[in-house]
Coordinates of C-alpha atoms and ligand atoms in Angstrom, one line a residue:
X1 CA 148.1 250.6 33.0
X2 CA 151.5 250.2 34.0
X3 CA 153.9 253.0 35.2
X4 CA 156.0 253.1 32.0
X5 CA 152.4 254.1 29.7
X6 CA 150.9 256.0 33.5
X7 CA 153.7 258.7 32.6
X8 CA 152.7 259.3 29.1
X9 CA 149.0 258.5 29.0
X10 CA 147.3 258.4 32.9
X11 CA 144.7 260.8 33.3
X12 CA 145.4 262.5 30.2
X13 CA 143.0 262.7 26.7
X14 CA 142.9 264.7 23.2
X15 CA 142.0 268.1 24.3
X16 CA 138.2 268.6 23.4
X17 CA 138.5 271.9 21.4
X18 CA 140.4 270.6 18.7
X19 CA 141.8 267.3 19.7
X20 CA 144.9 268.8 20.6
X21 CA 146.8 265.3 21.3
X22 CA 149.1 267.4 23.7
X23 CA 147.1 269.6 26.6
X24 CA 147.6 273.3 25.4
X25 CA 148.3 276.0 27.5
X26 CA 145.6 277.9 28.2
X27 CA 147.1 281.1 29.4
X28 CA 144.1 283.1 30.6
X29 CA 142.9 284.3 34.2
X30 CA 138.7 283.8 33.2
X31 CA 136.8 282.5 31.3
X32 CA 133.5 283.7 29.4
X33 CA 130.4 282.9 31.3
X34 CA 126.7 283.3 29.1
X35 CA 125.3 283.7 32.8
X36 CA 126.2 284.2 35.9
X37 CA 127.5 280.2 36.5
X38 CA 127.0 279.2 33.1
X39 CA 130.7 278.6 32.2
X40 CA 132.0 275.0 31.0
X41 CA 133.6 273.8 34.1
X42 CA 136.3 277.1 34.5
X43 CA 135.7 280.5 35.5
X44 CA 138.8 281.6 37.0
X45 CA 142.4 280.0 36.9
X46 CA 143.5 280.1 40.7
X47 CA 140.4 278.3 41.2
X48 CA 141.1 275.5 38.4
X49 CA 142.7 276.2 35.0
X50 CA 142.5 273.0 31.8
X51 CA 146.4 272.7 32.0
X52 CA 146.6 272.7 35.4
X53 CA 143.7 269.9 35.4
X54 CA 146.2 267.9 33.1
X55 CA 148.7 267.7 35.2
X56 CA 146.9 267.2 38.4
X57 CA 144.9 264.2 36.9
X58 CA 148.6 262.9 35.5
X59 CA 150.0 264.1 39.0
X60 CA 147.1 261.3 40.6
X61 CA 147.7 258.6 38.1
X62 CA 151.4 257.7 38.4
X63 CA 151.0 258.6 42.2
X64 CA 148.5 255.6 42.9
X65 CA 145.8 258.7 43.8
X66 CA 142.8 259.6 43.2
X67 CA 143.5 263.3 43.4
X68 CA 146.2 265.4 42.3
X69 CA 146.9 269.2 42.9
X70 CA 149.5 271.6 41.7
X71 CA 151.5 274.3 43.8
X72 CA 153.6 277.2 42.9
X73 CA 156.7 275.1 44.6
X74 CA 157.2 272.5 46.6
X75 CA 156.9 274.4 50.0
X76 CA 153.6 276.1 49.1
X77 CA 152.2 272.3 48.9
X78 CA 153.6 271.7 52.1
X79 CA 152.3 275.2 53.2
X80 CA 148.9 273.5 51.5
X81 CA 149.4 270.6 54.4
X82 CA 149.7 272.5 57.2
X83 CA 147.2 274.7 56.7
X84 CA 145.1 271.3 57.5
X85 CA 145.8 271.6 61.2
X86 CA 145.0 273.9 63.7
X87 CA 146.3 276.2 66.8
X88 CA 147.4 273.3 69.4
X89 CA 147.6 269.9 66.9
X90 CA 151.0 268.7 67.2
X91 CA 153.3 267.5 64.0
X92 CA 156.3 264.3 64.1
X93 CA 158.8 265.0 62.0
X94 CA 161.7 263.3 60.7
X95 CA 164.9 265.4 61.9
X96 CA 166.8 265.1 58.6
X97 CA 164.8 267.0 55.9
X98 CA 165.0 270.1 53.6
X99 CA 166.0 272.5 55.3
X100 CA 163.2 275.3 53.8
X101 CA 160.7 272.6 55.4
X102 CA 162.6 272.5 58.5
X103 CA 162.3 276.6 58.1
X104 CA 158.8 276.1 57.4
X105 CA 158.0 274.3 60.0
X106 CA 159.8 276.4 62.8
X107 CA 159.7 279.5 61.8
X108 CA 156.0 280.5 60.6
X109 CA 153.8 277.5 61.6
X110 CA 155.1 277.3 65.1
X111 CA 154.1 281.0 65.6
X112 CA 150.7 279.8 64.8
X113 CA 151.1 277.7 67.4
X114 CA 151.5 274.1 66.1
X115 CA 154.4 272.5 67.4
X116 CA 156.7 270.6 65.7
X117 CA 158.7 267.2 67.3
X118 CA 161.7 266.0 65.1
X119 CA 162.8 262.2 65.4
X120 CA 165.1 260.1 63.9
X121 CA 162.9 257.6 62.3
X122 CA 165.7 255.2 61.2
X123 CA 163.4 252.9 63.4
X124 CA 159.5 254.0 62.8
X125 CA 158.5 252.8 65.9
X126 CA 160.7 255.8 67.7
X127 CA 157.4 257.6 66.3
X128 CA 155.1 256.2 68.8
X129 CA 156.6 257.8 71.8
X130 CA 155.9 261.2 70.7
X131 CA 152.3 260.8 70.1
X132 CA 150.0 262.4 72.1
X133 CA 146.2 263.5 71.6
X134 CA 147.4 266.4 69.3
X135 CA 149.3 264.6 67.3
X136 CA 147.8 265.5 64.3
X137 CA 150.4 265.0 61.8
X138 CA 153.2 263.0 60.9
X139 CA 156.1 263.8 58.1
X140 CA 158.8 262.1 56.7
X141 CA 160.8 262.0 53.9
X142 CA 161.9 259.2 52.5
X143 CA 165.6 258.9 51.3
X144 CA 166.1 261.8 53.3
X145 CA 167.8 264.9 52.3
X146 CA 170.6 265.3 52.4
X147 CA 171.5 262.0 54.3
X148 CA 169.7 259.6 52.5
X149 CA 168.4 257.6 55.4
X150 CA 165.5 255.1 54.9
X151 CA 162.3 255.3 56.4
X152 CA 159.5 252.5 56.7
X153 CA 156.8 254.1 55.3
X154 CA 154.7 250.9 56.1
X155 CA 155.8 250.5 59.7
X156 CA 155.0 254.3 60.0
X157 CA 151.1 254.1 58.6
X158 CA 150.7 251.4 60.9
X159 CA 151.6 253.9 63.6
X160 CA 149.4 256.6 61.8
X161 CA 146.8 254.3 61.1
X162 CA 147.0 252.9 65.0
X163 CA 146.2 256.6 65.7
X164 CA 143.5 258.1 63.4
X165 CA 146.4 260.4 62.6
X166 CA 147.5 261.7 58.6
X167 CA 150.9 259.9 57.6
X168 CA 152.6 262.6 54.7
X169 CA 155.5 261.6 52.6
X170 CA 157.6 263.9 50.5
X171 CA 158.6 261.8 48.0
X172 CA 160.8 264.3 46.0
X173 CA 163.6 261.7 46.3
X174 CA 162.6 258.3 45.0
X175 CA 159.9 260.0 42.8
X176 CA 156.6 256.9 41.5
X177 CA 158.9 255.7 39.5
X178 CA 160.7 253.8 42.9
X179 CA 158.3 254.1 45.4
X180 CA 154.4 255.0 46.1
X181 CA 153.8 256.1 49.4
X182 CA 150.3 256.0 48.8
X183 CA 150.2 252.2 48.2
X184 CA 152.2 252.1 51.4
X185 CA 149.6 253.2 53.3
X186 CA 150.3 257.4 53.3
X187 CA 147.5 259.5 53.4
X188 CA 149.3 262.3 51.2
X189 CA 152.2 262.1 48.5
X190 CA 154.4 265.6 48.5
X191 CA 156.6 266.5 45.8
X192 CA 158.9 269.6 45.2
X193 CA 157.7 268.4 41.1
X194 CA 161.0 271.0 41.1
X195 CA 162.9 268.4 41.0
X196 CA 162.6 264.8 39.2
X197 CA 159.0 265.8 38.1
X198 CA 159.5 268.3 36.2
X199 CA 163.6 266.7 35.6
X200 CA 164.9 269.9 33.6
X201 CA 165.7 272.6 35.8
X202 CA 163.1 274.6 34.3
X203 CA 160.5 275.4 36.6
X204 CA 159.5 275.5 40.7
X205 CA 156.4 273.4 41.4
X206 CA 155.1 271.7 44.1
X207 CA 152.7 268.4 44.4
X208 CA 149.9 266.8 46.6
X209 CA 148.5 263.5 45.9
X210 CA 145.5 261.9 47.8
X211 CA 143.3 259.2 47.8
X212 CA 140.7 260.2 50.1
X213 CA 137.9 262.6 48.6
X214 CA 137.2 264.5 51.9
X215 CA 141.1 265.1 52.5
X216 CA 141.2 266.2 48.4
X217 CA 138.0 268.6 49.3
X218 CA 139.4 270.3 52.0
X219 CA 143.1 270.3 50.4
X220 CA 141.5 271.9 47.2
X221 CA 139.7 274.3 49.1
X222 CA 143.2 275.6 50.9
X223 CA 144.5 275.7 47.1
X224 CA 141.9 278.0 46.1
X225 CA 141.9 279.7 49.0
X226 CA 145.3 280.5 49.7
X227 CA 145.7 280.3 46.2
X228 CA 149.4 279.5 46.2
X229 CA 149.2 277.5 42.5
X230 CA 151.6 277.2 39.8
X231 CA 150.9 278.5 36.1
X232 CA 149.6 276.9 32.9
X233 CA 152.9 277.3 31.5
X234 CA 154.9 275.8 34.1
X235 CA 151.8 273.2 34.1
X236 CA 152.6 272.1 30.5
X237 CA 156.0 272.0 30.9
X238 CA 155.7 269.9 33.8
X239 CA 153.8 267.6 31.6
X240 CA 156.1 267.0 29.5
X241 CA 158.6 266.4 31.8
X242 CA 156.6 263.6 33.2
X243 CA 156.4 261.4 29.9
X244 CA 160.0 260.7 30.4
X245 CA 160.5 260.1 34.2
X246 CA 160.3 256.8 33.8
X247 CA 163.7 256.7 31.6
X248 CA 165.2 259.7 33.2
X249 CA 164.5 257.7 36.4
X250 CA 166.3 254.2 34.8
X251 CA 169.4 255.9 34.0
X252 CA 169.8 258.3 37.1
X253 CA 169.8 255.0 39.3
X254 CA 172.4 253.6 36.8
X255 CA 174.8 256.9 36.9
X256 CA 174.1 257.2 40.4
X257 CA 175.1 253.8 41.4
X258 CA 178.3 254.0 39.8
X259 CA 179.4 257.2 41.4
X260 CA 178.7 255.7 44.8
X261 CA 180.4 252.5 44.0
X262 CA 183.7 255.4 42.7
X263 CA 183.4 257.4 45.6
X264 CA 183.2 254.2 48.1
X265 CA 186.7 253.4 47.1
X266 CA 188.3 256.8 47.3
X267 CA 191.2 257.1 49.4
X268 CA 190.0 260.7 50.0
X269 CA 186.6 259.9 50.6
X270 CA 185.2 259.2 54.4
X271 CA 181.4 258.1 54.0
X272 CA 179.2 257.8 51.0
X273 CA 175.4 257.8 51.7
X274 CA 173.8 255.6 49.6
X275 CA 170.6 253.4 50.5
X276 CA 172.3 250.9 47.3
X277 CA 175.2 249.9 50.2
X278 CA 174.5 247.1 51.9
X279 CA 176.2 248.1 54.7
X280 CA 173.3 250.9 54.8
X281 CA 171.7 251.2 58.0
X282 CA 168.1 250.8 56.2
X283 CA 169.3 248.9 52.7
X284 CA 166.9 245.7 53.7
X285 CA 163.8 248.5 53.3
X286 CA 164.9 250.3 51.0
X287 CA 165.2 247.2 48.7
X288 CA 161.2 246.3 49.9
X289 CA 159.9 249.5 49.7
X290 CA 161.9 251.3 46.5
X291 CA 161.9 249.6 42.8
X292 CA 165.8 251.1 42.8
X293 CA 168.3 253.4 44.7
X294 CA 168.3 256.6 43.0
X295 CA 170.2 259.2 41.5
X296 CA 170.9 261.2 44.7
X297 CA 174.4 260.1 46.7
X298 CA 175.7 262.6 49.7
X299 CA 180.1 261.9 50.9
X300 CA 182.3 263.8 53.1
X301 CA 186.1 263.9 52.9
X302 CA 188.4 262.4 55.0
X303 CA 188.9 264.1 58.4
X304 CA 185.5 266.0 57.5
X305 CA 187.6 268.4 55.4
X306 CA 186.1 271.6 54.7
X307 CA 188.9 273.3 52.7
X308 CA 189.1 270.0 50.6
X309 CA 185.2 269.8 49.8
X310 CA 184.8 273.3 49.0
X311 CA 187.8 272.8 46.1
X312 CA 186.2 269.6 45.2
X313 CA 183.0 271.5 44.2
X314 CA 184.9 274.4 43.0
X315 CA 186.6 272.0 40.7
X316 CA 184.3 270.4 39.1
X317 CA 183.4 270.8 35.7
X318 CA 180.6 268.5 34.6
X319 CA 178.6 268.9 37.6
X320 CA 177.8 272.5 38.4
X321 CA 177.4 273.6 41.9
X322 CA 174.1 274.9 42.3
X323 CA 171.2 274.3 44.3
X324 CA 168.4 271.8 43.4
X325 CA 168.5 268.5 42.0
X326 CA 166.6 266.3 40.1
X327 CA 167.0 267.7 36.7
X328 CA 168.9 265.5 33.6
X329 CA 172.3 267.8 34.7
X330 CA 174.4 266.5 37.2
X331 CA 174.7 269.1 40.3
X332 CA 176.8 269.3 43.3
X333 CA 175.9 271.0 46.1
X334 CA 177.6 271.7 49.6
X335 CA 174.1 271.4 52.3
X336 CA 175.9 273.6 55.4
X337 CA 176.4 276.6 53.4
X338 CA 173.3 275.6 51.2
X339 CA 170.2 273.9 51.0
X340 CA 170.4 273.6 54.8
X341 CA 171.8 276.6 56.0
X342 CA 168.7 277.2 57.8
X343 CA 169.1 274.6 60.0
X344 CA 171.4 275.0 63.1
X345 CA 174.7 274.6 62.9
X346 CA 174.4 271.6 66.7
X347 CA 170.7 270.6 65.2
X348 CA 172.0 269.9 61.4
X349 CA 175.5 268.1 62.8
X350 CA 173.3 265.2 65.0
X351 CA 171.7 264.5 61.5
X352 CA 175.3 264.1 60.1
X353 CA 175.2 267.1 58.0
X354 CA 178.8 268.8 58.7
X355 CA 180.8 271.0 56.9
X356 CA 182.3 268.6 54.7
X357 CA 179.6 267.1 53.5
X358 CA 178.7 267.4 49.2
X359 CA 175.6 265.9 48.1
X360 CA 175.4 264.9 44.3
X361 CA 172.4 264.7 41.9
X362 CA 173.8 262.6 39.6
X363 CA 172.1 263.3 35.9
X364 CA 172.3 261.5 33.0
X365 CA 174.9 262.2 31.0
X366 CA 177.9 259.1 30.2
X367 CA 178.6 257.7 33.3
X368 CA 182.4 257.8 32.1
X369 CA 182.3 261.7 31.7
X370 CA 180.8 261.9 35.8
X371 CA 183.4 259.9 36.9
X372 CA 186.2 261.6 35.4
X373 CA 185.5 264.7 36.3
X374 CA 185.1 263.5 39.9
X375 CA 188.6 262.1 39.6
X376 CA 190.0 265.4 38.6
X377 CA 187.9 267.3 41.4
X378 CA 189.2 265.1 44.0
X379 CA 192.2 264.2 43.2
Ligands
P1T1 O1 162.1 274.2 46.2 P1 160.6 273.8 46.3 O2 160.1 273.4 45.0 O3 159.8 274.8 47.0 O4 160.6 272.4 47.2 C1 161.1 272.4 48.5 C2 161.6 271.0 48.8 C3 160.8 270.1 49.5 N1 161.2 268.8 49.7 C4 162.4 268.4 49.4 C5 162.8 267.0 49.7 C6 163.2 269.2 48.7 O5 164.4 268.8 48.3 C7 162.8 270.6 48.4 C8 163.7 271.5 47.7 N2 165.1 271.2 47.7 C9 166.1 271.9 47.2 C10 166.0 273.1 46.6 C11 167.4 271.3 47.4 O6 168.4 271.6 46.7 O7 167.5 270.3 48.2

């Protein structure tokens, strides 16, 4: 199957009660049992629920995977990751991420004592010189948010791969649709399913996606365990937001490729982070490695105004400032006071993320309507 019939069809079937062409929601915590064990395959939901089994075989399909499972958000399947490693093991990360992973990261996993190295990874091979025997871990994201830098996810599993150690992408960004990590050589696809998955601002969920059955065993068994998973509601509606990504997907790169090409010629404007730029640092990879360039584009003002990009997102009208992305609305959002206002004010400036930056999910409404209203926010 290609992608295009993966999103509607992979890993799903009629529903063996009735047929049901669409996977119902089964909203129930147990399941009868003639026995003790005798039960059809279920017997409690935070263990594994039908709708939930949906979505995680869909989840595997467009992924590349053989495995798929669903979290209550995207930082519980992170959470899911982590939980991999132990007291001592060591974790690369790249230094421009989500901030709540960043907070993650440093502020409840480094008590357990796991410690986290963040690198720029413009260049994967700056991984190699922080490996050492407890490097357990690597993470990237990849375009990064909110700067939208590039990462080789090739050149990093060779590094992983060099070093028996697990390569994870969060791929929230480009979604299947542009890139599989897996194919790549990752050992685990992450997605904050939040966000392009689910592509209607409508529910929090998180994803893993494996290949490997032993790494699938012992990630299901922290599911079940921890038991931080996501509902059969939110499960179906996730659903059904996947059997449109692959349009959604088509016209966010369209919308989002004309507001970056606006914004590159505004007077007012200072940088526009785009991986479509040739002038990108990493465009040459992100043009191997991605099918497209995505919906998500990040500017400051001139001078690295603050005054000016706060009344450019209080001006707006068509996007709404608001957190998230990913969802068919357009959003604006301003990361220092935001989505990364966890992060250090010295850590999250070496990343590029000052206080003028405004990062865009551009959605998919006329392209014609965005632009204009970013004319009359700007100015
Ligand atoms: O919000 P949640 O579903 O828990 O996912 C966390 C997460 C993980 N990874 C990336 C790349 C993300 O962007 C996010 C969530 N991000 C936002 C809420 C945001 O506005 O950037």
């Amino acid at each position: 199957m290609k992608f295009n019939t993966k999103t509607i069809h992979g890993g799903q079937k009629p529903d063996d009660a009735f047929g049901s062409v669409i996977p119902p929601i089964y909203q129930t915590s147990t399941y009868a049992q003639s026995t003790p064990g005798g039960h059809k395959g279920y017997e409690y939901s935070r263990s594994a629920n039908p709708t939930r089994t949906a979505l995680e075989k869909s989840f595997a399909c467009i992924e590349n995977g053989n495995y798929g499972l669903a979290f209550g958000s995207g930082l519980a399947a992170i959470d899911a990751v982590l939980k991999l490693l132990e007291p001592g093991d060591e974790v690369i990360s790249t230094n421009d991420l989500y901030g709540g992973s960043y907070r993650l990261f440093t502020t409840i996993f480094q008590k357990f004592g796991i410690k986290f190295n963040f690198v720029g990874m413009g260049n994967a091979s700056n991984i190699e010189g922080f490996i050492t025997d407890s490097t357990k871990l690597i993470w990237l994201e990849t375009p990064t948010n909110p700067m939208m830098n590039i990462i080789d996810i090739k050149a990093a599993a060779v590094i992983s791969k060099k070093y028996n150690i697990l390569l994870a992408v969060d791929n929230t960004f480009a979604t299947p649709y542009l890139q599989q990590p897996l194919d790549l050589g990752a050992d685990i696809v992450m997605h904050s399913a939040t966000k392009y998955i689910g592509g209607h601002s409508d529910l929090v969920m998180g994803a893993l996606i494996v290949k490997d059955k032993d790494l699938a065993d012992r990630l299901y068994f922290i599911q079940n365990a921890s038991g931080a998973i996501c509902g059969p509601q939110d499960s179906f509606l996730a659903l059904r937001g996947i059997k449109t990504l692959h349009v959604r997907m088509q016209r966010h790169c369209e919308n989002g490729k004309a507001v970056a090409e606006y914004l590159v010629n505004h007077p007012k404007i200072e940088n526009v982070y785009w991986p479509g730029f040739e002038s990108h640092p990493n465009h040459h990879i992100a043009k191997e490695q991605m099918n497209d360039f995505g919906g998500m584009v990040s500017f400051t003002t001139k001078g690295n105004n603050y005054e000016e990009a706060i009344k450019i997102v209080e001006n707006l009208k068509v996007f709404t400032l608001a957190e998230s992305l990913g969802g068919v609305e357009s959003l604006a959002g301003h990361p220092a006071s935001m989505t990364h206002a966890s992060i250090p004010k010295e850590e999250r400036e070496k990343t590029g993320v000052v206080d003028s930056l405004i990062r865009l999910s551009v959605g998919i409404e006329d392209e014609d309507d965005l632009i204009a209203d970013l004319k009359q926010a700007i100015g």
